[in-house]
Coordinates of C-alpha atoms in Angstrom, one line a residue:
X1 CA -6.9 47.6 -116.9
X2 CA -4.2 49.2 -114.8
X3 CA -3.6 48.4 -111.5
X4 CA -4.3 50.8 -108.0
X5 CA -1.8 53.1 -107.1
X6 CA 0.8 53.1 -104.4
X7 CA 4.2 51.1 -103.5
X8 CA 3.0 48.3 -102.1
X9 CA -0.2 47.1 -103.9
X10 CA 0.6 47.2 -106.9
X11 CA 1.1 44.2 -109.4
X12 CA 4.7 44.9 -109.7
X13 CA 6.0 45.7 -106.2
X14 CA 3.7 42.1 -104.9
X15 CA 4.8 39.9 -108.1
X16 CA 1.1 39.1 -108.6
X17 CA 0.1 38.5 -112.1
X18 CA -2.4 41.2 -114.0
X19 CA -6.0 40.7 -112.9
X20 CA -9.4 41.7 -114.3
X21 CA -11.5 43.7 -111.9
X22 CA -14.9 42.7 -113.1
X23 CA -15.0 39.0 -112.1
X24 CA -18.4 37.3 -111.7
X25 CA -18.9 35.1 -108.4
X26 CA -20.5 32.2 -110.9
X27 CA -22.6 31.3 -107.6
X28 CA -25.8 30.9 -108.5
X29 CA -24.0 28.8 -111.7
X30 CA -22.9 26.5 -109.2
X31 CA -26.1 26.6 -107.4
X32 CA -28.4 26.1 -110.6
X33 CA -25.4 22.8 -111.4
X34 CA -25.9 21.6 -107.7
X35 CA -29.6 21.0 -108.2
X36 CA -29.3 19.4 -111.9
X37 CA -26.5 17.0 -109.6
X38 CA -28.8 16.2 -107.0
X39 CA -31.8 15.5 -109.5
X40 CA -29.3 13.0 -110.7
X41 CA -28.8 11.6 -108.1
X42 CA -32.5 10.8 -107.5
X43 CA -33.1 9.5 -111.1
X44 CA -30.1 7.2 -110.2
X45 CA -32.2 5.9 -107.1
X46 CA -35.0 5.5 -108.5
X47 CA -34.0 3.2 -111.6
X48 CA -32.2 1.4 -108.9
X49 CA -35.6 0.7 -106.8
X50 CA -37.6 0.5 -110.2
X51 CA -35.4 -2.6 -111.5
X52 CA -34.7 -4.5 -108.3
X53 CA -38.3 -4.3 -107.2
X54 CA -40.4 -3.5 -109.7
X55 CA -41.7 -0.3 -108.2
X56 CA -40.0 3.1 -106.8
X57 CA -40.9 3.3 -103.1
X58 CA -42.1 7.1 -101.6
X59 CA -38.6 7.5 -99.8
X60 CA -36.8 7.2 -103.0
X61 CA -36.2 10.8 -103.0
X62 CA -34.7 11.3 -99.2
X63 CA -30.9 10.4 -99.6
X64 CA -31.2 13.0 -102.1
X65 CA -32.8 15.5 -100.1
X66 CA -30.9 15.3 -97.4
X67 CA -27.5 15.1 -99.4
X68 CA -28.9 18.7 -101.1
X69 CA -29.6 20.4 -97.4
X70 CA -26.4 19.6 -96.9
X71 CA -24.5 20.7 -100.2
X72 CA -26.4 24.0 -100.1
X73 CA -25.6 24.8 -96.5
X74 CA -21.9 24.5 -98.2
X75 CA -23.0 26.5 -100.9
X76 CA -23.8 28.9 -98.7
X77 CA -20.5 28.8 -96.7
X78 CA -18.7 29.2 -100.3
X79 CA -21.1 32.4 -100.8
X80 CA -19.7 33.9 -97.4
X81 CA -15.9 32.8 -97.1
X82 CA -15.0 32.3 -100.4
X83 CA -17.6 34.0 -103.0
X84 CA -15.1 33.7 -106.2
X85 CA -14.3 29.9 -105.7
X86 CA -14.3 27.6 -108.8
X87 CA -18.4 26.9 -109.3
X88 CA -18.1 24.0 -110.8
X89 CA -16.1 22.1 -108.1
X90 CA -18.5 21.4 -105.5
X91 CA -21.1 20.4 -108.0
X92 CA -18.8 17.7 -109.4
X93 CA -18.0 16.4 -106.2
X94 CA -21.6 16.3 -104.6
X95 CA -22.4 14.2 -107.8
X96 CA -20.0 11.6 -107.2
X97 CA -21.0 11.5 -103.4
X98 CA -24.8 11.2 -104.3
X99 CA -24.2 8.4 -106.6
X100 CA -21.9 6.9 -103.8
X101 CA -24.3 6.9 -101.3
X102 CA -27.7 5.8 -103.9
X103 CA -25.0 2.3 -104.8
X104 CA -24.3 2.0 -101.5
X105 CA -27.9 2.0 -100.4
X106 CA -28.4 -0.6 -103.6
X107 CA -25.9 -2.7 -102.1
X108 CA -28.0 -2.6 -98.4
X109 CA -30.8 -3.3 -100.2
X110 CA -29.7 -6.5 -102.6
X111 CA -28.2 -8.3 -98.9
X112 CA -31.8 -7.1 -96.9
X113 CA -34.3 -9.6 -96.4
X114 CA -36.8 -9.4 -98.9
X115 CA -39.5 -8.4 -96.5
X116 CA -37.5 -5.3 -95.4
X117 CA -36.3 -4.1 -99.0
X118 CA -38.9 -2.0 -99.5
X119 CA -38.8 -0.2 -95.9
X120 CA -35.5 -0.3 -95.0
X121 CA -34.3 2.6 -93.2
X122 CA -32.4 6.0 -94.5
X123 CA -29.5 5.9 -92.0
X124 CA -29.2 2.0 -91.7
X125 CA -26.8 -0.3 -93.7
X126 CA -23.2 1.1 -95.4
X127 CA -25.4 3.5 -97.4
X128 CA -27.0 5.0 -94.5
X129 CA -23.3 5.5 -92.5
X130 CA -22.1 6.8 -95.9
X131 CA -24.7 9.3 -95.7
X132 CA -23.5 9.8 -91.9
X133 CA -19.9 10.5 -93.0
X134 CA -21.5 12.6 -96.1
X135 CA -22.4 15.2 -93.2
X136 CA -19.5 15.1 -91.4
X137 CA -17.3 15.8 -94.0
X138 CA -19.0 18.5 -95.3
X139 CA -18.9 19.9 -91.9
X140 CA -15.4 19.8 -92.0
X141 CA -15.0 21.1 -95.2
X142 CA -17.1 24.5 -94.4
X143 CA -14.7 24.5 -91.3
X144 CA -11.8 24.7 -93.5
X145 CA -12.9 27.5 -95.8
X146 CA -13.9 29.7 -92.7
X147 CA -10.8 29.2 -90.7
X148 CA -8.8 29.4 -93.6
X149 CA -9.1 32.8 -95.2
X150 CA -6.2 32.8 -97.0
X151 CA -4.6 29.9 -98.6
X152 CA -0.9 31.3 -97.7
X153 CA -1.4 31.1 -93.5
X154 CA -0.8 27.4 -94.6
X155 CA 2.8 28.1 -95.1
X156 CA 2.9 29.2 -91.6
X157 CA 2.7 25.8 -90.2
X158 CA 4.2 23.9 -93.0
X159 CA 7.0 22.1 -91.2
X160 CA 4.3 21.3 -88.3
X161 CA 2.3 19.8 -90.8
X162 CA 5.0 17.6 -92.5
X163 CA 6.3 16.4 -88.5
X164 CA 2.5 15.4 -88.7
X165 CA 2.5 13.9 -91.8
X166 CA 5.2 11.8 -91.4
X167 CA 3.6 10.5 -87.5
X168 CA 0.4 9.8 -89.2
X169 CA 2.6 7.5 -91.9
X170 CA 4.5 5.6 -89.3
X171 CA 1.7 5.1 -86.7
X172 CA 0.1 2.1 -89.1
X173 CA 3.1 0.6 -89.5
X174 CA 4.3 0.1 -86.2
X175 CA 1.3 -0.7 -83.9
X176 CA 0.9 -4.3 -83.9
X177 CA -1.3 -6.2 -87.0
X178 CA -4.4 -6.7 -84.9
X179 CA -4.6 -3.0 -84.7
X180 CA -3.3 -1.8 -88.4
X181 CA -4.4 -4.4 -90.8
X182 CA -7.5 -5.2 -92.9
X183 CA -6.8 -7.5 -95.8
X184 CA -2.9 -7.6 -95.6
X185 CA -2.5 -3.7 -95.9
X186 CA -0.8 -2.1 -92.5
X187 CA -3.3 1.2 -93.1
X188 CA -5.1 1.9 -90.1
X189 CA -5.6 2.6 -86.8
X190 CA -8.3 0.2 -84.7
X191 CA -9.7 0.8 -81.6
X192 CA -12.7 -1.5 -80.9
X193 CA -15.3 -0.7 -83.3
X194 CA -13.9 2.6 -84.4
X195 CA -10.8 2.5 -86.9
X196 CA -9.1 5.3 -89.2
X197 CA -6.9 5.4 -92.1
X198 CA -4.2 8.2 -90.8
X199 CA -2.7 8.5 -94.3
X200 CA -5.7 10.2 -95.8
X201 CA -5.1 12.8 -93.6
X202 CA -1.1 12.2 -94.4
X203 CA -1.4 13.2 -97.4
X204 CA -2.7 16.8 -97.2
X205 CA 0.0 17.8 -94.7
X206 CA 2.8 16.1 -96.4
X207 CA 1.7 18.2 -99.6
X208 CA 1.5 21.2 -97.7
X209 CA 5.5 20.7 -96.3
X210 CA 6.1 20.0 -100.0
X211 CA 4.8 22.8 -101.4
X212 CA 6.2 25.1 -99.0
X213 CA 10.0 23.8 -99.2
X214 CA 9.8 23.5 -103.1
X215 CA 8.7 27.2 -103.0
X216 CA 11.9 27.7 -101.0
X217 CA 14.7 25.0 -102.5
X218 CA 13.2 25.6 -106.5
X219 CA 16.4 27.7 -107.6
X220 CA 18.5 25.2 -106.6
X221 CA 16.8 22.0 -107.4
X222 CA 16.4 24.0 -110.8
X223 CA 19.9 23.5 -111.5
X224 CA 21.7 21.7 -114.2
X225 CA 24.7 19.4 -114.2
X226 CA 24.5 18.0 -117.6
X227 CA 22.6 17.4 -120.7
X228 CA 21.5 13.7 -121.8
X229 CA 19.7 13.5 -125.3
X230 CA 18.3 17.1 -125.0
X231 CA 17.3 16.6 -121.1
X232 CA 18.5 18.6 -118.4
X233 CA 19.8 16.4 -115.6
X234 CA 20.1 18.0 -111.8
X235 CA 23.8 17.8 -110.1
X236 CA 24.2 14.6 -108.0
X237 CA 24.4 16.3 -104.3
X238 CA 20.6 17.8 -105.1
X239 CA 19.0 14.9 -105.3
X240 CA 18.8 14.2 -101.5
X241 CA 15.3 15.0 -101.6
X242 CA 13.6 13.2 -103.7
X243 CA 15.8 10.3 -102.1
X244 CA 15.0 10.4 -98.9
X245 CA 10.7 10.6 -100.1
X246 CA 11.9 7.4 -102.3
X247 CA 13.1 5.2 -99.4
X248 CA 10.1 6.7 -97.4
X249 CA 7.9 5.3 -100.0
X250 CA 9.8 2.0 -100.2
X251 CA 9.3 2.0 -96.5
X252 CA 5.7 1.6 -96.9
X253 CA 5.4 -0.4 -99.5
X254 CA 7.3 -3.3 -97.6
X255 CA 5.8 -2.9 -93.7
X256 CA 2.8 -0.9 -94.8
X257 CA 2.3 -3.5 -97.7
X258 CA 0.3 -1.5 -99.9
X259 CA 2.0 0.3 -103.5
X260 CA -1.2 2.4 -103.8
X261 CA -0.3 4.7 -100.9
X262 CA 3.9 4.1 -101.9
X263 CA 2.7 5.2 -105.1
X264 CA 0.6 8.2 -104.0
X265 CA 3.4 9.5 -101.6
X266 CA 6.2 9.4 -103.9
X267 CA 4.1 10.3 -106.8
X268 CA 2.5 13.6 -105.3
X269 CA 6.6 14.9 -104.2
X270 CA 8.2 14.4 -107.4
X271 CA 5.5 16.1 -109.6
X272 CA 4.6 18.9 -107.1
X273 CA 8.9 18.9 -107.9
X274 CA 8.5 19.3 -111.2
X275 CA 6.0 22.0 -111.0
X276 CA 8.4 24.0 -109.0
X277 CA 11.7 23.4 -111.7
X278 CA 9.7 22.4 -114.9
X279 CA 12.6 19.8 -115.2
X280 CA 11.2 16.7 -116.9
X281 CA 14.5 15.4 -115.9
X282 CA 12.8 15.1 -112.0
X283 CA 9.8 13.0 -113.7
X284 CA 12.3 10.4 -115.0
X285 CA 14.0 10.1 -112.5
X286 CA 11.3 9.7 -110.3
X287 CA 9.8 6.8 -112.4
X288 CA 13.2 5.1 -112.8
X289 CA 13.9 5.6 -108.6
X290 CA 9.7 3.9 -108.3
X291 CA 9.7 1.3 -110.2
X292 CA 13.6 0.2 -109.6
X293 CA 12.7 -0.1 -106.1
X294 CA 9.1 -1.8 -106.6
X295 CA 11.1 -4.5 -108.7
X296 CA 13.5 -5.3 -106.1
X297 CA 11.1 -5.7 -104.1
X298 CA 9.7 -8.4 -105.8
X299 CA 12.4 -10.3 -106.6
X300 CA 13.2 -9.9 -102.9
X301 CA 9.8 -11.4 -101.9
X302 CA 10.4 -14.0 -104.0
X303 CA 14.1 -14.9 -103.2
X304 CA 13.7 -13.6 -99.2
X305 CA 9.7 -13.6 -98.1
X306 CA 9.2 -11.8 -94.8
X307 CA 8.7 -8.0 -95.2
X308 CA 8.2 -8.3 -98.7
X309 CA 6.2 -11.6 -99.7
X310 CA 2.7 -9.5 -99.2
X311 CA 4.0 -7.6 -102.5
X312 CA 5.3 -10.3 -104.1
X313 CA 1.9 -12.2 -103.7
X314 CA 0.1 -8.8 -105.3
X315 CA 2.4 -9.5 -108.1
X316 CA 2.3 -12.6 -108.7
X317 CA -2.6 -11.8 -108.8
X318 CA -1.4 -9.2 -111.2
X319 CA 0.6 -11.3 -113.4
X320 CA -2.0 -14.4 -114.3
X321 CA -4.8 -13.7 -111.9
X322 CA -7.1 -16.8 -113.4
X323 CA -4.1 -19.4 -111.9
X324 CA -6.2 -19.3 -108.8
X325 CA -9.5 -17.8 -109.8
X326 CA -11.1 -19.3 -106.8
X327 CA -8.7 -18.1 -104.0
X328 CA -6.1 -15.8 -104.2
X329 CA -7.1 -14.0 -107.4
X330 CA -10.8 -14.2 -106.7
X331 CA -11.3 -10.4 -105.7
X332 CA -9.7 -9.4 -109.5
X333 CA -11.3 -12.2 -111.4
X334 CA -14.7 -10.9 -110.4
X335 CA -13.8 -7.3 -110.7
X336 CA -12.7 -8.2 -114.8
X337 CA -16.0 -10.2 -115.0
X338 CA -18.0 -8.0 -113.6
X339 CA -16.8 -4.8 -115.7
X340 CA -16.6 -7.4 -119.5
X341 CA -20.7 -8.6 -118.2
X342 CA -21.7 -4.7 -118.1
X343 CA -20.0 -4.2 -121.7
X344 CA -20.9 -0.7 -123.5
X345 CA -24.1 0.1 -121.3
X346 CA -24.5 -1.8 -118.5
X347 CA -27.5 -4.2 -116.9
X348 CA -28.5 -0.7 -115.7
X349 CA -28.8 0.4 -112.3
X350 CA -30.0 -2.0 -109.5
X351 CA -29.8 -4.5 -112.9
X352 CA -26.6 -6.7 -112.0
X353 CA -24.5 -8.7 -109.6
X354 CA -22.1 -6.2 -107.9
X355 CA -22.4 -8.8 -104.4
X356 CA -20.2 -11.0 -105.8
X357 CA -17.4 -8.8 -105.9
X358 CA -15.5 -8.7 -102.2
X359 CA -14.7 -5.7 -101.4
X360 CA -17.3 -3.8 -103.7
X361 CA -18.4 -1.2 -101.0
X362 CA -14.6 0.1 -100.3
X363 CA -11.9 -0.9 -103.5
X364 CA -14.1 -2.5 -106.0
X365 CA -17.1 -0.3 -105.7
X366 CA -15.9 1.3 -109.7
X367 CA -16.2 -2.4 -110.7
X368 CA -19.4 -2.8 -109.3
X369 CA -20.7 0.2 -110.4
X370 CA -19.5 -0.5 -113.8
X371 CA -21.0 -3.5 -114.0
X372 CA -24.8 -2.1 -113.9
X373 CA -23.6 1.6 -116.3
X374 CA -21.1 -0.3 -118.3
X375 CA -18.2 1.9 -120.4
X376 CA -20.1 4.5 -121.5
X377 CA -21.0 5.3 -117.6
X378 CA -17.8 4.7 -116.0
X379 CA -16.6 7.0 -119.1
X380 CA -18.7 10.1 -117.6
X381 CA -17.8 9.1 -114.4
X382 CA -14.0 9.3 -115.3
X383 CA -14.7 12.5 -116.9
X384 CA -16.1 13.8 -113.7
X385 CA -13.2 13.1 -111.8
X386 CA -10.7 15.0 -115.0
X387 CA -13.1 17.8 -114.4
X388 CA -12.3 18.6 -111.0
X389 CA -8.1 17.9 -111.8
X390 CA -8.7 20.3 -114.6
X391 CA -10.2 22.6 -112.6
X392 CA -7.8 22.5 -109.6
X393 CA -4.9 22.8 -112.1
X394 CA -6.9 26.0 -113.2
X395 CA -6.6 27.6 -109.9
X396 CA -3.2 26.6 -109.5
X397 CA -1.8 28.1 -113.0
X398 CA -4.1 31.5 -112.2
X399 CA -3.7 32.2 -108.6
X400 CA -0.7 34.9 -107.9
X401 CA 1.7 33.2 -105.5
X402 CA 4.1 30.3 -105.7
X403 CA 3.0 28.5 -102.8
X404 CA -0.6 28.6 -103.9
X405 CA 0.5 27.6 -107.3
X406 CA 1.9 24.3 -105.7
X407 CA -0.1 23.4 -103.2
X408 CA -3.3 23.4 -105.8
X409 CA -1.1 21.8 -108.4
X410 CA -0.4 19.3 -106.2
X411 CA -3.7 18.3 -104.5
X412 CA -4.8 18.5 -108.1
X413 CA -2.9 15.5 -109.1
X414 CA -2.8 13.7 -106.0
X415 CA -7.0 13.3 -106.4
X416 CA -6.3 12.2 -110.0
X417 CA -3.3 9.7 -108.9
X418 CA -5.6 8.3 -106.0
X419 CA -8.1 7.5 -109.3
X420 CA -5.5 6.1 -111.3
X421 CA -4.2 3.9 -108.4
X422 CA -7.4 2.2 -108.0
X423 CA -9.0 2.2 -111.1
X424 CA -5.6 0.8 -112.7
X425 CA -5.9 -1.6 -109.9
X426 CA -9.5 -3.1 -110.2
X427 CA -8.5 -3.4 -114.3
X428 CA -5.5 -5.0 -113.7
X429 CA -3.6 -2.3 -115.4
X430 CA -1.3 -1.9 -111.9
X431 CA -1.4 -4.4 -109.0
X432 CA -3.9 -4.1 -106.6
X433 CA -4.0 -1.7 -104.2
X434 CA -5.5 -0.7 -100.8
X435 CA -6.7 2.7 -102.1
X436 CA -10.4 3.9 -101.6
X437 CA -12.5 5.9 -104.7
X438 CA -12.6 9.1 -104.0
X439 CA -16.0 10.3 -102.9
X440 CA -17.0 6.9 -104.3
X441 CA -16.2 4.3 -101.6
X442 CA -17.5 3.5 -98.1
X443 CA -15.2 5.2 -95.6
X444 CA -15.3 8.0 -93.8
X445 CA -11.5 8.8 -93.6
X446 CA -11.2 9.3 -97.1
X447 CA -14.1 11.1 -97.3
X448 CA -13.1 13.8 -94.7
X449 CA -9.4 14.0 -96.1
X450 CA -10.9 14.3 -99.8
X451 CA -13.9 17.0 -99.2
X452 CA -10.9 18.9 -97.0
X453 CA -8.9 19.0 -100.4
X454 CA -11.7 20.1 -102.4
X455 CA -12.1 22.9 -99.4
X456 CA -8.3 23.9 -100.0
X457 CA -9.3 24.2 -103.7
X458 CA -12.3 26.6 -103.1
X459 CA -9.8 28.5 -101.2
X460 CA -6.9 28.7 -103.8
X461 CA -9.7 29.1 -106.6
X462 CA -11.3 32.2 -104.7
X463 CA -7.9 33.8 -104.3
X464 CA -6.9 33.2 -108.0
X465 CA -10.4 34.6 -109.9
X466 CA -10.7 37.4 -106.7
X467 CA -9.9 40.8 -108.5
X468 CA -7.0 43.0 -107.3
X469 CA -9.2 45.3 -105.1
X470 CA -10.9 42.5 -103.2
X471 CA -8.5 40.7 -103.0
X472 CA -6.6 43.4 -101.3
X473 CA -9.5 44.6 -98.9
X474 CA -9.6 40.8 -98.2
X475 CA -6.0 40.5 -96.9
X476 CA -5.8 39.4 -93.2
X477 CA -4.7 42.4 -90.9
X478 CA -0.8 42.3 -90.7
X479 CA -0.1 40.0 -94.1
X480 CA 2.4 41.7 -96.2
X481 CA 2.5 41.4 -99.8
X482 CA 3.4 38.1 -101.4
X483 CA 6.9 37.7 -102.6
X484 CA 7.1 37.9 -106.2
X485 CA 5.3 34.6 -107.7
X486 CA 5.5 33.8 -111.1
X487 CA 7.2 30.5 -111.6
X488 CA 10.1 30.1 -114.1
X489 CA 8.6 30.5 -117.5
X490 CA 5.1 30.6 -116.2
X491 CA 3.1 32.7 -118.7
X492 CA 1.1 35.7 -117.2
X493 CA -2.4 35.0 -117.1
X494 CA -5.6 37.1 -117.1
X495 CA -8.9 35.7 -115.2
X496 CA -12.4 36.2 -117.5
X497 CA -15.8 36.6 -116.4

């Protein structure tokens, strides 16, 4: 289908890719998948109340009501501000945060006094501040899609945001222990009874800096000095970059003590880096720079201590975790017993032990959940989480401009890092790590920072499936036309119904 007329809209003078006109908004798909979530999510509860007490109570059904008043006032919001998003993206997402919420109200319930179980209150206990949080987050998620009308203004602001970024990083690690750390990890910010984790929020702004300078520095950083066994390796004076994020990351790990946000930092830079050169050269030397650093680091907590002994003890839990089953490796001996007792199906829900697990509200809440839905149920859960990656990456490989390309590229795999962190970490695949679950955890930093990234995916999603006229008629007064966009090699790509 051709494209309008005139010099400045058309595919060819803007660099967007080809479009079809005819797009369908999909939103009363995503409405129709919203409800089948949410009556998940109240078949979840009520097994849960069925096998701890016997009976289902006649509030089963309110978490779940309340968590779909406030998933279809977002609905809504995506109908107004951005009515071609992805459909399937919210509904993926409220299903995680339902089941969230319904274990964290199982875990209120199992620590209640028994007289109380069976009326304990909506909004009381971890589940009820969960569901709290639920509504905030949302809140700030509808905030972002109306403020943000198109995903490009970001750019504007980008070195803003990564002088942001990078305050929110340091903060933790220099206030004083008694106001940054909760079990050995320098992560937060506490003031009396309130505390945040600043690097949740880190995280999007850093991305948004990265995305915007990789945009800008990708011809150059593209550039080869030599091939090694059929790789293209960049020229030594352009790798000051990913350097300087490297000793950043190494920075954390030793006086923020945690490799999970390390990890996440470095790991989120050199792929959004890779998306901008498609050099797998960048990839290997991102690995060899990580995990040459991490190892020094333990040989340097074993040899030295101070700044590095908190990692060198992770280590050393990782390694043989059953040498001291009973103190330091109790939190990952319980997690493997917990997840080897549920097997292939699980004691079912409300049906096991997830209490003994420390922690199991905030980094061990896939253990304990896996526990009572065993492999088959963390499976789907798992596949839940690919779902919204693959969907992100979607936007990202559809949508017309480079930024947008690497900003939803980049959040894409930072939520499906953030998984791999902590699942990897609760298995014993990596060391442990401070990380939360996405949408999965008690907390209500990374629940904000997480439902703000899905937001930016609505937004790149809506711009990518948005045909050529709207998207046109839908350009802020003032914005010119997007430099050309394609990436090197990137195919062109045509949007279906």
């Amino acid at each position: 289908m051709s494209a309008q007329a005139g010099p400045v809209n058309t595919p060819a003078a803007t660099g967007e890719l080809p479009r079809v006109r005819d797009v369908q908004t999909r939103r009363n798909a995503e409405l129709a998948l919203l409800g089948f979530a949410m009556v998940l999510v109240a078949a979840y509860s009520a097994t849960i109340q069925l096998t701890m007490f016997d009976t289902i109570t006649g509030n089963f059904w309110v978490p779940a009501a309340v968590l779909s008043v406030l998933f279809l006032g977002l609905h809504l919001v995506v109908r107004y501000a951005a009515p071609y998003a992805d459909p399937a993206l919210i509904p993926a997402v409220a299903l995680l945060n339902g089941i969230g919420v319904a274990f964290l109200r199982r875990l209120d319930l199992a620590e209640a006094p028994a007289a109380e179980r069976l009326n304990f209150p909506i909004f009381a206990g971890t589940g009820g501040r969960q569901l709290a949080w639920t509504l905030i987050a949302v809140v700030f998620a509808a905030i972002v899609l109306l403020v943000v009308k198109d995903h490009r203004a970001i750019s504007r602001y980008a070195y803003t945001l990564g002088l942001g970024g990078i305050v929110l990083v340091l903060i933790p690690a220099l206030l004083p222990g008694r106001f940054s750390e909760i079990n050995g990890a320098k992560l937060w910010i506490k003031v009396g009874g309130f505390q945040i984790q600043p690097g949740e929020f880190a995280k999007l702004a850093l991305l948004a800096f990265f995305a915007y300078y990789l945009v800008r520095k990708r011809e150059v950083l593209s550039l080869a000095s030599r091939r090694v066994l059929g790789v293209d390796f960049p020229r030594g004076r352009d790798l000051g970059p990913v350097l300087a994020v490297w000793a950043v990351s190494l920075l954390v790990l030793i006086f923020e003590k945690d490799l999970g946000t390390s990890l996440l930092y470095f790991g989120m830079f050199v792929v959004t880096l890779y998306i901008a050169t498609e050099r797998v050269s960048w990839l290997i030397i991102g690995l060899l720079l990580f995990f040459g650093g991490a190892y020094a680091a333990y040989l340097l907590g074993a040899s030295v201590g101070g700044p590095f002994a908190n990692f060198y003890q992770r280590a050393e839990i990782w390694l043989d975790p059953f040498s001291d089953p009973y103190v330091d490796g109790y939190q990952l001996v319980q997690s493997l017993l917990g997840l080897g007792s549920g097997g292939l199906f699980g004691a079912g829900p409300g049906g096991g032990q997830p209490t003994k697990i420390p922690e199991v509200h905030n980094d061990f809440i896939f253990a304990g959940i896996g526990e009572e839905i065993g492999l088959f149920g963390l499976s789907a859960l798992l596949i839940i989480y690919l779902l919204i990656v693959q969907r992100g990456l979607r936007a990202g490989l559809a949508v017309r401009d480079s930024f947008g390309k690497l900003l939803a590229g980049g959040l894409a795999f930072t939520l499906a890092l953030q998984v791999f962190v902590i699942v990897g970490g609760i298995s014993r695949l990596i060391p442990l790590t401070g990380q939360t679950t996405p949408f999965l955890s008690a907390g209500g930093s990374s629940l904000m920072a997480n439902w703000m990234l899905i937001a930016v995916l609505l937004r790149v999603s809506d711009a990518a499936r948005r045909p050529v006229d709207a998207s046109v008629s839908a350009r802020p007064s003032g914005a010119t036309a997007s430099a050309p966009a394609q990436l090197h090699g990137a195919p062109t790509e045509v949007i279906k119904p």
